[in-house]
Every structure is written in C-alpha cells, then in structure tokens.
Amino acid sequence: MVLKNISVLAISFFLFGFSHDAHLEKKIQKVLSKTFENKIFVKEEMAVNQKSENESWFGITEKSSKKNLGIVSVNSAIGRFDKFDFMVVFNPNKSIKTVKVLIYREDHGGEIGSKRWLKQFEGKTPKDANNLTQDIDGISGATMSCDAITKEIQKSLITIRNINK
C-alpha cells in the first residue's frame, strides 16, 4: 500500500511538477490569442538544444493552413529575490514580435512588465544578440530585473539561430 502511494505521488510530480501551472498556461494562451489576432492555431512543444532548464519552446502554426506563425519561448528569470515568468514571441523570420512578462512575484521592479519598456525588444534579431545588453535601456529601481530579462532574451536570440522551423 505504501509503495502504491509513493508511485502515485511520483507520477503526480512527474506529470504536474515539470509542466507550467494552469495560471501560467492561461496567461500564455491569452497572449498568444491577442498576438495572433484570434487566429485558430496549434501550439506544439519543440525539442531545442542548448536551452536553459526553465525554458520551453513552442512552434505556433495556423490550424487550417498549417502556416508557420512563429516560435515562442517561455522562460523565467530571477529579479532581486524571486523569479518571474515571461515569454518571447518570434516572427517566422526569427525577429522578436513581442515580449510579455506573465507573472512578476516581487514588490519592486514590476515596471519591466510595461509595454513601453518591453517595446525595446521588438524587431531584434539573432544578429542583435551580441549587443543586446547595450541596446536596452534600464529602469531605475528595477535594475536587477531589467538585467535578468535582457540576458535571458539574449540567450533566446542565440538559441533561435539554430532552430529550423
């Protein structure tokens, strides 16, 4: 009986412990629906080499035409004390379409979630990865969060170079 309970616990952890929680998944779907203008799309997880352990990659395809709409990276970074979750939506040409902070868990630094600040990343391509930290303006009072998200987006730009979709 004890072994059965341990097995159920292990299976539950395996199934739910490594996936996005329901709240985060709901936010991801909302951003994708808005970004792709309510098109009906399919989100398929992608196997990506050289990704960080907190990172997930998805291909987005229009359901009816099978047209490639883009690629999405869902990631987390550490601000001053706690992690926050964000996503980067790439165009089919691998330029950044949009960046969205999904869940920010700290009291200070939440300004990195502002559309105005995140617009700095739009249009950046893998060619911009090397200079990204110099090209992005920081926010006073959110320096650590700004640096963290910028470095993670820089890694995503490097990673997407090797994705063939």
Short mmCIF file of C-alpha atoms in Angstrom, two decimals:
data_model
loop_
_atom_site.label_atom_id
_atom_site.label_comp_id
_atom_site.label_asym_id
_atom_site.label_seq_id
_atom_site.Cartn_x
_atom_site.Cartn_y
_atom_site.Cartn_z
CA MET A 1 0.00 0.00 0.00
CA VAL A 2 2.82 2.41 0.88
CA LEU A 3 4.59 1.60 -2.38
CA LYS A 4 1.39 2.32 -4.33
CA ASN A 5 1.02 5.74 -2.63
CA ILE A 6 4.65 6.59 -3.38
CA SER A 7 4.12 5.60 -7.02
CA VAL A 8 1.02 7.80 -7.29
CA LEU A 9 2.92 10.68 -5.69
CA ALA A 10 5.89 10.20 -8.04
CA ILE A 11 3.63 10.02 -11.10
CA SER A 12 1.75 13.15 -9.96
CA PHE A 13 5.01 15.02 -9.52
CA PHE A 14 6.22 13.87 -12.91
CA LEU A 15 3.02 14.88 -14.67
CA PHE A 16 2.44 18.18 -12.90
CA GLY A 17 5.76 19.18 -11.36
CA PHE A 18 7.54 19.83 -14.63
CA SER A 19 4.76 21.50 -16.59
CA HIS A 20 3.54 25.08 -16.45
CA ASP A 21 0.91 25.63 -13.83
CA ALA A 22 -2.64 26.31 -15.01
CA HIS A 23 -2.46 30.04 -14.19
CA LEU A 24 0.70 30.49 -16.25
CA GLU A 25 -0.70 28.44 -19.13
CA LYS A 26 -3.85 30.58 -19.16
CA LYS A 27 -1.72 33.75 -19.42
CA ILE A 28 0.34 32.20 -22.23
CA GLN A 29 -2.80 31.35 -24.20
CA LYS A 30 -4.22 34.84 -23.69
CA VAL A 31 -1.04 36.49 -25.01
CA LEU A 32 -0.90 34.14 -28.00
CA SER A 33 -4.56 34.77 -28.89
CA LYS A 34 -4.02 38.51 -28.78
CA THR A 35 -0.68 38.35 -30.63
CA PHE A 36 -2.05 36.17 -33.41
CA GLU A 37 -5.31 38.13 -33.63
CA ASN A 38 -7.59 35.30 -32.50
CA LYS A 39 -6.50 33.00 -35.32
CA ILE A 40 -7.03 29.35 -34.56
CA PHE A 41 -3.56 27.97 -34.01
CA VAL A 42 -1.74 24.90 -32.79
CA LYS A 43 0.99 25.22 -30.16
CA GLU A 44 3.49 22.36 -30.33
CA GLU A 45 6.38 21.92 -27.93
CA MET A 46 9.76 21.89 -29.66
CA ALA A 47 12.87 19.97 -28.71
CA VAL A 48 15.62 22.57 -28.61
CA ASN A 49 19.31 22.04 -27.96
CA GLN A 50 21.16 24.39 -25.60
CA LYS A 51 18.06 25.67 -23.82
CA SER A 52 18.10 26.56 -20.14
CA GLU A 53 16.25 24.32 -17.69
CA ASN A 54 13.50 26.89 -17.06
CA GLU A 55 12.84 27.44 -20.74
CA SER A 56 10.19 25.92 -23.03
CA TRP A 57 9.96 26.42 -26.79
CA PHE A 58 6.83 26.10 -28.92
CA GLY A 59 6.10 26.32 -32.61
CA ILE A 60 2.89 28.16 -33.49
CA THR A 61 1.08 27.05 -36.64
CA GLU A 62 -2.22 28.24 -38.05
CA LYS A 63 -4.56 25.28 -37.77
CA SER A 64 -6.35 25.49 -41.13
CA SER A 65 -3.47 26.43 -43.44
CA LYS A 66 -0.58 24.88 -41.44
CA LYS A 67 1.21 28.20 -41.99
CA ASN A 68 4.09 28.91 -39.60
CA LEU A 69 3.02 31.88 -37.44
CA GLY A 70 6.12 31.96 -35.26
CA ILE A 71 8.05 30.49 -32.38
CA VAL A 72 7.55 31.12 -28.67
CA SER A 73 9.99 30.89 -25.79
CA VAL A 74 8.54 30.75 -22.28
CA ASN A 75 11.17 31.39 -19.66
CA SER A 76 11.82 32.57 -16.14
CA ALA A 77 14.49 34.75 -14.61
CA ILE A 78 15.44 35.86 -11.13
CA GLY A 79 14.88 39.50 -10.20
CA ARG A 80 16.27 40.74 -6.92
CA PHE A 81 14.79 37.99 -4.75
CA ASP A 82 12.27 35.95 -6.69
CA LYS A 83 11.71 34.52 -10.15
CA PHE A 84 9.37 35.94 -12.73
CA ASP A 85 7.95 34.33 -15.84
CA PHE A 86 7.92 35.86 -19.31
CA MET A 87 7.54 34.90 -22.92
CA VAL A 88 9.14 35.98 -26.17
CA VAL A 89 7.14 35.59 -29.39
CA PHE A 90 9.27 35.40 -32.52
CA ASN A 91 8.12 36.04 -36.08
CA PRO A 92 8.78 33.29 -38.65
CA ASN A 93 11.91 35.24 -39.71
CA LYS A 94 13.19 34.89 -36.09
CA SER A 95 12.84 38.58 -35.20
CA ILE A 96 11.12 39.37 -31.92
CA LYS A 97 7.43 40.12 -32.39
CA THR A 98 6.63 40.81 -28.73
CA VAL A 99 7.80 40.19 -25.18
CA LYS A 100 5.37 39.83 -22.30
CA VAL A 101 6.00 39.45 -18.57
CA LEU A 102 3.47 36.84 -17.48
CA ILE A 103 3.92 36.63 -13.71
CA TYR A 104 6.03 39.00 -11.61
CA ARG A 105 6.32 37.96 -7.97
CA GLU A 106 8.26 40.80 -6.30
CA ASP A 107 7.14 44.07 -4.73
CA HIS A 108 9.70 46.20 -6.62
CA GLY A 109 10.75 46.15 -10.26
CA GLY A 110 7.40 45.26 -11.79
CA GLU A 111 7.87 48.16 -14.21
CA ILE A 112 9.67 45.73 -16.51
CA GLY A 113 6.21 44.48 -17.45
CA SER A 114 5.27 47.79 -19.05
CA LYS A 115 4.54 47.65 -22.78
CA ARG A 116 6.60 50.79 -23.31
CA TRP A 117 9.76 49.27 -21.83
CA LEU A 118 9.28 45.87 -23.49
CA LYS A 119 8.86 47.51 -26.94
CA GLN A 120 12.65 47.95 -26.98
CA PHE A 121 13.00 44.25 -27.78
CA GLU A 122 10.61 44.23 -30.74
CA GLY A 123 12.31 43.72 -34.07
CA LYS A 124 15.55 42.44 -32.52
CA THR A 125 17.05 39.52 -34.43
CA PRO A 126 19.70 36.92 -33.65
CA LYS A 127 22.20 39.34 -35.24
CA ASP A 128 21.43 41.80 -32.40
CA ALA A 129 22.17 39.27 -29.64
CA ASN A 130 25.78 40.32 -29.02
CA ASN A 131 24.87 43.98 -28.42
CA LEU A 132 21.51 43.49 -26.73
CA THR A 133 22.66 44.40 -23.23
CA GLN A 134 23.99 47.73 -24.53
CA ASP A 135 20.91 48.48 -26.68
CA ILE A 136 18.28 48.12 -23.94
CA ASP A 137 17.71 51.00 -21.54
CA GLY A 138 17.25 50.07 -17.89
CA ILE A 139 14.68 51.22 -15.36
CA SER A 140 15.69 52.92 -12.13
CA GLY A 141 14.58 50.70 -9.24
CA ALA A 142 14.33 47.61 -11.43
CA THR A 143 17.96 47.20 -12.44
CA MET A 144 18.30 43.55 -11.47
CA SER A 145 15.06 42.53 -13.18
CA CYS A 146 15.97 44.52 -16.32
CA ASP A 147 19.37 42.85 -16.48
CA ALA A 148 17.90 39.40 -15.84
CA ILE A 149 15.22 39.54 -18.55
CA THR A 150 17.61 41.14 -21.04
CA LYS A 151 20.21 38.40 -20.53
CA GLU A 152 17.58 35.66 -20.89
CA ILE A 153 16.21 37.24 -24.08
CA GLN A 154 19.78 37.49 -25.36
CA LYS A 155 20.17 33.73 -24.75
CA SER A 156 16.88 33.11 -26.58
CA LEU A 157 18.13 35.09 -29.59
CA ILE A 158 21.25 32.93 -29.63
CA THR A 159 19.24 29.71 -29.25
CA ILE A 160 16.77 30.54 -32.02
CA ARG A 161 19.64 30.82 -34.52
CA ASN A 162 19.80 27.01 -34.55
CA ILE A 163 16.08 26.34 -34.80
CA ASN A 164 14.90 25.21 -38.22
CA LYS A 165 11.20 25.95 -38.47
#
